[in-house]
Amino acid sequence: MENMGSFYGMFVDPCSRACRVILIWCCLSILVHSSLGSKTRHFKWEVEYMYWSPDCIEGVVMGINGQFPGPTIRGHAGDTIVVELTNKLHTEGVVIHWHGIRQLGTPWADGTASISQCAINPGETFVYRFKVDKAGTYFYHGHFGMQRSAGLYGSVIVEVGEGEREGFHYDGEFNLLLSDWWHKSVHEQEVSLSSKPFRWIGEPQTLLINGRGQYNCSLAAQC
Ligand SMILES: [Cu+2]
């Protein structure tokens, strides 16, 4: 056995030393190249219900840091996004799904209640940490109960990586978030849609663009 050890040692050692150096060099250069210019972007969010008038009728919406729609996340491909989210709702859990983000290596940050994580309880804080690896226009939204319909959503805009060029030219950029808006509370909507017999909640009263819409206020008494 002793002889076998020295036999292998003779053939493995000189080669493996060189291989190891090359391997370490390759790993380091990949690491340096992939992290070059990429940043970690931190956000601190508080989710809560608040009074708001998306059209001319005041109601309750779900907002983030007092904003509806929620704050826009901007970054570059390769950046790491860190969202420290505190649930300030009194009686509901909350999660945020990052729609279109692939979550490679971070499935626990996908934000689907009871699938990739437990809902964040009232008063609790959860930290989402994930990489945005591809340029594009995405959005995030609540993925618990009716919270997206209540207004828990916003944009995620990922520019091409630092130092990279876009494949086409354009003169400007407009970010449009379109959504339906009902004057009935999401709780009433939820009870209607899940009741037996089923109760249709009707068409939305307003189409919101970036959280704002126009409604004929003279019709308010009828809805
Ligand atoms: Cu989605």
PDB file of C-alpha atoms and ligand atoms in Angstrom:
ATOM      1  CA  MET A   1       0.000   0.000   0.000  1.00  0.00           C
ATOM      2  CA  GLU A   2       2.880   2.315   0.814  1.00  0.00           C
ATOM      3  CA  ASN A   3       4.254   1.775  -2.655  1.00  0.00           C
ATOM      4  CA  MET A   4       0.893   2.491  -4.224  1.00  0.00           C
ATOM      5  CA  GLY A   5       0.777   5.851  -2.396  1.00  0.00           C
ATOM      6  CA  SER A   6       4.128   6.974  -3.712  1.00  0.00           C
ATOM      7  CA  PHE A   7       3.202   5.641  -7.162  1.00  0.00           C
ATOM      8  CA  TYR A   8       0.133   7.908  -7.292  1.00  0.00           C
ATOM      9  CA  GLY A   9       2.064  10.727  -5.665  1.00  0.00           C
ATOM     10  CA  MET A  10       4.613  10.677  -8.455  1.00  0.00           C
ATOM     11  CA  PHE A  11       1.997  11.183 -11.146  1.00  0.00           C
ATOM     12  CA  VAL A  12      -0.602  13.309  -9.399  1.00  0.00           C
ATOM     13  CA  ASP A  13       1.366  15.893  -7.447  1.00  0.00           C
ATOM     14  CA  PRO A  14       3.324  17.842 -10.101  1.00  0.00           C
ATOM     15  CA  CYS A  15       0.301  18.078 -12.354  1.00  0.00           C
ATOM     16  CA  SER A  16      -2.258  18.882  -9.675  1.00  0.00           C
ATOM     17  CA  ARG A  17      -0.197  21.833  -8.395  1.00  0.00           C
ATOM     18  CA  ALA A  18      -0.275  23.468 -11.825  1.00  0.00           C
ATOM     19  CA  CYS A  19      -3.918  22.512 -12.301  1.00  0.00           C
ATOM     20  CA  ARG A  20      -4.804  24.018  -8.944  1.00  0.00           C
ATOM     21  CA  VAL A  21      -3.088  27.309  -9.815  1.00  0.00           C
ATOM     22  CA  ILE A  22      -4.897  27.472 -13.155  1.00  0.00           C
ATOM     23  CA  LEU A  23      -8.215  26.570 -11.522  1.00  0.00           C
ATOM     24  CA  ILE A  24      -7.830  29.251  -8.829  1.00  0.00           C
ATOM     25  CA  TRP A  25      -6.833  31.818 -11.460  1.00  0.00           C
ATOM     26  CA  CYS A  26      -9.886  30.922 -13.578  1.00  0.00           C
ATOM     27  CA  CYS A  27     -12.229  31.133 -10.578  1.00  0.00           C
ATOM     28  CA  LEU A  28     -10.798  34.488  -9.513  1.00  0.00           C
ATOM     29  CA  SER A  29     -11.034  35.978 -12.998  1.00  0.00           C
ATOM     30  CA  ILE A  30     -14.647  34.776 -13.371  1.00  0.00           C
ATOM     31  CA  LEU A  31     -15.455  36.222  -9.942  1.00  0.00           C
ATOM     32  CA  VAL A  32     -13.766  39.547 -10.678  1.00  0.00           C
ATOM     33  CA  HIS A  33     -15.351  39.783 -14.139  1.00  0.00           C
ATOM     34  CA  SER A  34     -18.860  38.946 -12.927  1.00  0.00           C
ATOM     35  CA  SER A  35     -18.763  41.353  -9.995  1.00  0.00           C
ATOM     36  CA  LEU A  36     -17.052  44.184 -11.869  1.00  0.00           C
ATOM     37  CA  GLY A  37     -19.296  47.234 -11.688  1.00  0.00           C
ATOM     38  CA  SER A  38     -22.199  45.387 -10.081  1.00  0.00           C
ATOM     39  CA  LYS A  39     -23.653  46.912  -6.952  1.00  0.00           C
ATOM     40  CA  THR A  40     -25.789  45.920  -4.031  1.00  0.00           C
ATOM     41  CA  ARG A  41     -28.855  48.144  -3.790  1.00  0.00           C
ATOM     42  CA  HIS A  42     -30.599  48.359  -0.431  1.00  0.00           C
ATOM     43  CA  PHE A  43     -34.230  49.262   0.129  1.00  0.00           C
ATOM     44  CA  LYS A  44     -36.142  49.516   3.387  1.00  0.00           C
ATOM     45  CA  TRP A  45     -39.871  49.104   2.962  1.00  0.00           C
ATOM     46  CA  GLU A  46     -42.883  49.274   5.233  1.00  0.00           C
ATOM     47  CA  VAL A  47     -46.138  47.871   3.899  1.00  0.00           C
ATOM     48  CA  GLU A  48     -49.369  49.300   5.252  1.00  0.00           C
ATOM     49  CA  TYR A  49     -52.947  50.214   4.433  1.00  0.00           C
ATOM     50  CA  MET A  50     -53.574  53.916   3.938  1.00  0.00           C
ATOM     51  CA  TYR A  51     -56.253  56.281   2.728  1.00  0.00           C
ATOM     52  CA  TRP A  52     -55.766  57.274  -0.892  1.00  0.00           C
ATOM     53  CA  SER A  53     -57.737  58.624  -3.846  1.00  0.00           C
ATOM     54  CA  PRO A  54     -56.569  56.781  -6.965  1.00  0.00           C
ATOM     55  CA  ASP A  55     -59.480  58.325  -8.899  1.00  0.00           C
ATOM     56  CA  CYS A  56     -61.681  60.928  -7.235  1.00  0.00           C
ATOM     57  CA  ILE A  57     -63.077  58.510  -4.652  1.00  0.00           C
ATOM     58  CA  GLU A  58     -61.138  58.107  -1.428  1.00  0.00           C
ATOM     59  CA  GLY A  59     -60.597  54.549  -0.344  1.00  0.00           C
ATOM     60  CA  VAL A  60     -58.070  52.295   1.321  1.00  0.00           C
ATOM     61  CA  VAL A  61     -55.050  51.102  -0.670  1.00  0.00           C
ATOM     62  CA  MET A  62     -52.054  49.045   0.268  1.00  0.00           C
ATOM     63  CA  GLY A  63     -48.950  51.162  -0.005  1.00  0.00           C
ATOM     64  CA  ILE A  64     -45.227  50.986   0.618  1.00  0.00           C
ATOM     65  CA  ASN A  65     -43.497  53.734   2.604  1.00  0.00           C
ATOM     66  CA  GLY A  66     -46.613  55.879   2.173  1.00  0.00           C
ATOM     67  CA  GLN A  67     -46.558  55.536  -1.637  1.00  0.00           C
ATOM     68  CA  PHE A  68     -48.979  53.993  -4.100  1.00  0.00           C
ATOM     69  CA  PRO A  69     -47.886  52.393  -6.400  1.00  0.00           C
ATOM     70  CA  GLY A  70     -44.859  51.245  -4.449  1.00  0.00           C
ATOM     71  CA  PRO A  71     -41.354  52.656  -5.029  1.00  0.00           C
ATOM     72  CA  THR A  72     -39.603  51.787  -8.296  1.00  0.00           C
ATOM     73  CA  ILE A  73     -36.555  49.565  -8.003  1.00  0.00           C
ATOM     74  CA  ARG A  74     -33.825  50.490 -10.468  1.00  0.00           C
ATOM     75  CA  GLY A  75     -30.597  48.656 -11.025  1.00  0.00           C
ATOM     76  CA  HIS A  76     -28.225  47.201 -13.581  1.00  0.00           C
ATOM     77  CA  ALA A  77     -27.929  43.609 -14.737  1.00  0.00           C
ATOM     78  CA  GLY A  78     -25.687  41.825 -12.270  1.00  0.00           C
ATOM     79  CA  ASP A  79     -26.743  43.956  -9.284  1.00  0.00           C
ATOM     80  CA  THR A  80     -27.934  42.450  -6.049  1.00  0.00           C
ATOM     81  CA  ILE A  81     -31.212  43.829  -4.715  1.00  0.00           C
ATOM     82  CA  VAL A  82     -31.800  43.787  -0.979  1.00  0.00           C
ATOM     83  CA  VAL A  83     -35.276  44.674   0.259  1.00  0.00           C
ATOM     84  CA  GLU A  84     -35.796  44.771   3.994  1.00  0.00           C
ATOM     85  CA  LEU A  85     -39.551  44.500   4.247  1.00  0.00           C
ATOM     86  CA  THR A  86     -41.526  45.174   7.413  1.00  0.00           C
ATOM     87  CA  ASN A  87     -45.174  44.209   7.624  1.00  0.00           C
ATOM     88  CA  LYS A  88     -47.096  47.104   9.198  1.00  0.00           C
ATOM     89  CA  LEU A  89     -50.501  45.581   8.412  1.00  0.00           C
ATOM     90  CA  HIS A  90     -52.412  44.794  11.569  1.00  0.00           C
ATOM     91  CA  THR A  91     -54.119  41.534  10.728  1.00  0.00           C
ATOM     92  CA  GLU A  92     -52.587  40.095   7.521  1.00  0.00           C
ATOM     93  CA  GLY A  93     -49.389  38.385   6.464  1.00  0.00           C
ATOM     94  CA  VAL A  94     -47.576  39.725   3.402  1.00  0.00           C
ATOM     95  CA  VAL A  95     -45.075  38.584   0.748  1.00  0.00           C
ATOM     96  CA  ILE A  96     -43.726  40.227  -2.422  1.00  0.00           C
ATOM     97  CA  HIS A  97     -43.205  38.322  -5.658  1.00  0.00           C
ATOM     98  CA  TRP A  98     -40.644  39.730  -8.112  1.00  0.00           C
ATOM     99  CA  HIS A  99     -42.389  39.010 -11.373  1.00  0.00           C
ATOM    100  CA  GLY A 100     -40.034  37.885 -14.128  1.00  0.00           C
ATOM    101  CA  ILE A 101     -36.912  37.760 -11.983  1.00  0.00           C
ATOM    102  CA  ARG A 102     -35.424  34.296 -12.371  1.00  0.00           C
ATOM    103  CA  GLN A 103     -34.136  33.920  -8.806  1.00  0.00           C
ATOM    104  CA  LEU A 104     -31.248  31.726  -9.923  1.00  0.00           C
ATOM    105  CA  GLY A 105     -29.798  30.299  -6.732  1.00  0.00           C
ATOM    106  CA  THR A 106     -32.264  32.213  -4.515  1.00  0.00           C
ATOM    107  CA  PRO A 107     -35.614  30.361  -4.761  1.00  0.00           C
ATOM    108  CA  TRP A 108     -36.422  31.425  -1.191  1.00  0.00           C
ATOM    109  CA  ALA A 109     -36.607  35.058  -2.369  1.00  0.00           C
ATOM    110  CA  ASP A 110     -39.360  34.387  -4.928  1.00  0.00           C
ATOM    111  CA  GLY A 111     -42.065  35.657  -2.594  1.00  0.00           C
ATOM    112  CA  THR A 112     -44.913  33.196  -2.946  1.00  0.00           C
ATOM    113  CA  ALA A 113     -46.674  32.585   0.361  1.00  0.00           C
ATOM    114  CA  SER A 114     -46.710  28.960   1.545  1.00  0.00           C
ATOM    115  CA  ILE A 115     -44.608  27.876  -1.469  1.00  0.00           C
ATOM    116  CA  SER A 116     -41.228  29.583  -1.279  1.00  0.00           C
ATOM    117  CA  GLN A 117     -41.661  31.181   2.150  1.00  0.00           C
ATOM    118  CA  CYS A 118     -44.064  31.613   5.043  1.00  0.00           C
ATOM    119  CA  ALA A 119     -46.024  34.859   4.944  1.00  0.00           C
ATOM    120  CA  ILE A 120     -44.339  37.669   6.888  1.00  0.00           C
ATOM    121  CA  ASN A 121     -46.518  38.186   9.961  1.00  0.00           C
ATOM    122  CA  PRO A 122     -47.697  41.604  11.205  1.00  0.00           C
ATOM    123  CA  GLY A 123     -44.796  43.380  12.889  1.00  0.00           C
ATOM    124  CA  GLU A 124     -42.178  41.054  11.371  1.00  0.00           C
ATOM    125  CA  THR A 125     -39.348  41.952   8.971  1.00  0.00           C
ATOM    126  CA  PHE A 126     -38.040  39.733   6.189  1.00  0.00           C
ATOM    127  CA  VAL A 127     -35.029  40.467   3.982  1.00  0.00           C
ATOM    128  CA  TYR A 128     -35.303  39.649   0.282  1.00  0.00           C
ATOM    129  CA  ARG A 129     -31.895  39.348  -1.366  1.00  0.00           C
ATOM    130  CA  PHE A 130     -31.599  38.381  -5.013  1.00  0.00           C
ATOM    131  CA  LYS A 131     -29.707  39.144  -8.194  1.00  0.00           C
ATOM    132  CA  VAL A 132     -31.225  40.843 -11.250  1.00  0.00           C
ATOM    133  CA  ASP A 133     -29.306  39.038 -13.964  1.00  0.00           C
ATOM    134  CA  LYS A 134     -31.086  40.209 -17.137  1.00  0.00           C
ATOM    135  CA  ALA A 135     -31.943  43.709 -18.337  1.00  0.00           C
ATOM    136  CA  GLY A 136     -35.657  44.361 -18.713  1.00  0.00           C
ATOM    137  CA  THR A 137     -38.806  45.975 -17.346  1.00  0.00           C
ATOM    138  CA  TYR A 138     -40.391  43.915 -14.588  1.00  0.00           C
ATOM    139  CA  PHE A 139     -42.818  44.489 -11.756  1.00  0.00           C
ATOM    140  CA  TYR A 140     -43.304  43.261  -8.239  1.00  0.00           C
ATOM    141  CA  HIS A 141     -46.580  42.514  -6.527  1.00  0.00           C
ATOM    142  CA  GLY A 142     -48.080  41.110  -3.372  1.00  0.00           C
ATOM    143  CA  HIS A 143     -48.651  37.368  -3.625  1.00  0.00           C
ATOM    144  CA  PHE A 144     -50.878  36.798  -0.629  1.00  0.00           C
ATOM    145  CA  GLY A 145     -54.681  36.947  -0.779  1.00  0.00           C
ATOM    146  CA  MET A 146     -55.991  39.982  -2.715  1.00  0.00           C
ATOM    147  CA  GLN A 147     -53.045  42.234  -1.972  1.00  0.00           C
ATOM    148  CA  ARG A 148     -52.062  42.912  -5.560  1.00  0.00           C
ATOM    149  CA  SER A 149     -55.613  44.071  -6.224  1.00  0.00           C
ATOM    150  CA  ALA A 150     -55.397  46.214  -3.063  1.00  0.00           C
ATOM    151  CA  GLY A 151     -52.507  48.116  -4.629  1.00  0.00           C
ATOM    152  CA  LEU A 152     -49.380  46.267  -3.554  1.00  0.00           C
ATOM    153  CA  TYR A 153     -47.269  46.525  -6.678  1.00  0.00           C
ATOM    154  CA  GLY A 154     -44.567  48.569  -8.376  1.00  0.00           C
ATOM    155  CA  SER A 155     -41.897  48.527 -11.088  1.00  0.00           C
ATOM    156  CA  VAL A 156     -38.506  46.873 -11.294  1.00  0.00           C
ATOM    157  CA  ILE A 157     -36.344  48.356 -14.048  1.00  0.00           C
ATOM    158  CA  VAL A 158     -33.075  46.636 -14.835  1.00  0.00           C
ATOM    159  CA  GLU A 159     -30.686  48.443 -17.177  1.00  0.00           C
ATOM    160  CA  VAL A 160     -27.964  46.611 -19.081  1.00  0.00           C
ATOM    161  CA  GLY A 161     -24.813  45.885 -17.095  1.00  0.00           C
ATOM    162  CA  GLU A 162     -22.403  48.764 -16.361  1.00  0.00           C
ATOM    163  CA  GLY A 163     -20.227  49.420 -19.384  1.00  0.00           C
ATOM    164  CA  GLU A 164     -22.473  47.412 -21.741  1.00  0.00           C
ATOM    165  CA  ARG A 165     -24.400  48.924 -24.643  1.00  0.00           C
ATOM    166  CA  GLU A 166     -28.075  48.407 -25.409  1.00  0.00           C
ATOM    167  CA  GLY A 167     -28.879  46.612 -28.649  1.00  0.00           C
ATOM    168  CA  PHE A 168     -31.088  49.428 -30.011  1.00  0.00           C
ATOM    169  CA  HIS A 169     -31.565  53.187 -29.743  1.00  0.00           C
ATOM    170  CA  TYR A 170     -34.570  55.072 -28.422  1.00  0.00           C
ATOM    171  CA  ASP A 171     -35.356  58.701 -27.622  1.00  0.00           C
ATOM    172  CA  GLY A 172     -37.009  58.330 -24.260  1.00  0.00           C
ATOM    173  CA  GLU A 173     -38.485  56.034 -21.705  1.00  0.00           C
ATOM    174  CA  PHE A 174     -41.969  55.985 -20.143  1.00  0.00           C
ATOM    175  CA  ASN A 175     -42.791  53.580 -17.428  1.00  0.00           C
ATOM    176  CA  LEU A 176     -46.476  52.635 -17.405  1.00  0.00           C
ATOM    177  CA  LEU A 177     -48.117  50.506 -14.754  1.00  0.00           C
ATOM    178  CA  LEU A 178     -51.688  49.664 -15.737  1.00  0.00           C
ATOM    179  CA  SER A 179     -54.196  48.198 -13.326  1.00  0.00           C
ATOM    180  CA  ASP A 180     -57.905  47.775 -12.718  1.00  0.00           C
ATOM    181  CA  TRP A 181     -59.429  49.527  -9.727  1.00  0.00           C
ATOM    182  CA  TRP A 182     -62.619  48.616  -7.913  1.00  0.00           C
ATOM    183  CA  HIS A 183     -64.313  50.866  -5.374  1.00  0.00           C
ATOM    184  CA  LYS A 184     -65.403  47.821  -3.353  1.00  0.00           C
ATOM    185  CA  SER A 185     -62.839  46.847  -0.745  1.00  0.00           C
ATOM    186  CA  VAL A 186     -60.652  43.837  -1.534  1.00  0.00           C
ATOM    187  CA  HIS A 187     -62.253  42.095   1.429  1.00  0.00           C
ATOM    188  CA  GLU A 188     -65.686  42.442  -0.140  1.00  0.00           C
ATOM    189  CA  GLN A 189     -64.247  41.350  -3.495  1.00  0.00           C
ATOM    190  CA  GLU A 190     -62.718  38.274  -1.877  1.00  0.00           C
ATOM    191  CA  VAL A 191     -65.949  37.258  -0.140  1.00  0.00           C
ATOM    192  CA  SER A 192     -67.961  37.786  -3.353  1.00  0.00           C
ATOM    193  CA  LEU A 193     -65.597  35.813  -5.584  1.00  0.00           C
ATOM    194  CA  SER A 194     -65.319  32.896  -3.175  1.00  0.00           C
ATOM    195  CA  SER A 195     -68.970  32.717  -2.127  1.00  0.00           C
ATOM    196  CA  LYS A 196     -71.356  29.961  -3.189  1.00  0.00           C
ATOM    197  CA  PRO A 197     -73.214  30.808  -5.278  1.00  0.00           C
ATOM    198  CA  PHE A 198     -70.473  32.890  -6.844  1.00  0.00           C
ATOM    199  CA  ARG A 199     -71.084  36.632  -6.823  1.00  0.00           C
ATOM    200  CA  TRP A 200     -69.524  38.585  -9.657  1.00  0.00           C
ATOM    201  CA  ILE A 201     -67.899  41.815  -8.457  1.00  0.00           C
ATOM    202  CA  GLY A 202     -68.639  43.568 -11.727  1.00  0.00           C
ATOM    203  CA  GLU A 203     -66.305  45.445 -14.010  1.00  0.00           C
ATOM    204  CA  PRO A 204     -63.676  47.712 -12.418  1.00  0.00           C
ATOM    205  CA  GLN A 205     -64.707  51.315 -11.921  1.00  0.00           C
ATOM    206  CA  THR A 206     -61.430  52.777 -13.161  1.00  0.00           C
ATOM    207  CA  LEU A 207     -58.337  51.918 -15.152  1.00  0.00           C
ATOM    208  CA  LEU A 208     -55.314  53.241 -13.294  1.00  0.00           C
ATOM    209  CA  ILE A 209     -52.147  54.371 -15.046  1.00  0.00           C
ATOM    210  CA  ASN A 210     -49.272  54.637 -12.616  1.00  0.00           C
ATOM    211  CA  GLY A 211     -51.798  54.579  -9.799  1.00  0.00           C
ATOM    212  CA  ARG A 212     -54.022  57.371 -11.132  1.00  0.00           C
ATOM    213  CA  GLY A 213     -57.289  57.276 -13.014  1.00  0.00           C
ATOM    214  CA  GLN A 214     -60.329  59.320 -13.896  1.00  0.00           C
ATOM    215  CA  TYR A 215     -63.797  58.452 -12.679  1.00  0.00           C
ATOM    216  CA  ASN A 216     -67.053  60.202 -13.277  1.00  0.00           C
ATOM    217  CA  CYS A 217     -67.747  61.291  -9.725  1.00  0.00           C
ATOM    218  CA  SER A 218     -71.425  61.945 -10.410  1.00  0.00           C
ATOM    219  CA  LEU A 219     -71.798  58.143 -10.631  1.00  0.00           C
ATOM    220  CA  ALA A 220     -70.200  57.595  -7.234  1.00  0.00           C
ATOM    221  CA  ALA A 221     -73.512  57.090  -5.411  1.00  0.00           C
ATOM    222  CA  GLN A 222     -74.396  54.141  -7.641  1.00  0.00           C
ATOM    223  CA  CYS A 223     -71.303  52.029  -7.054  1.00  0.00           C
TER     224      CYS A 223
HETATM  225 CU    CU B   1     -46.511  37.794 -10.821  1.00  0.00          CU
END
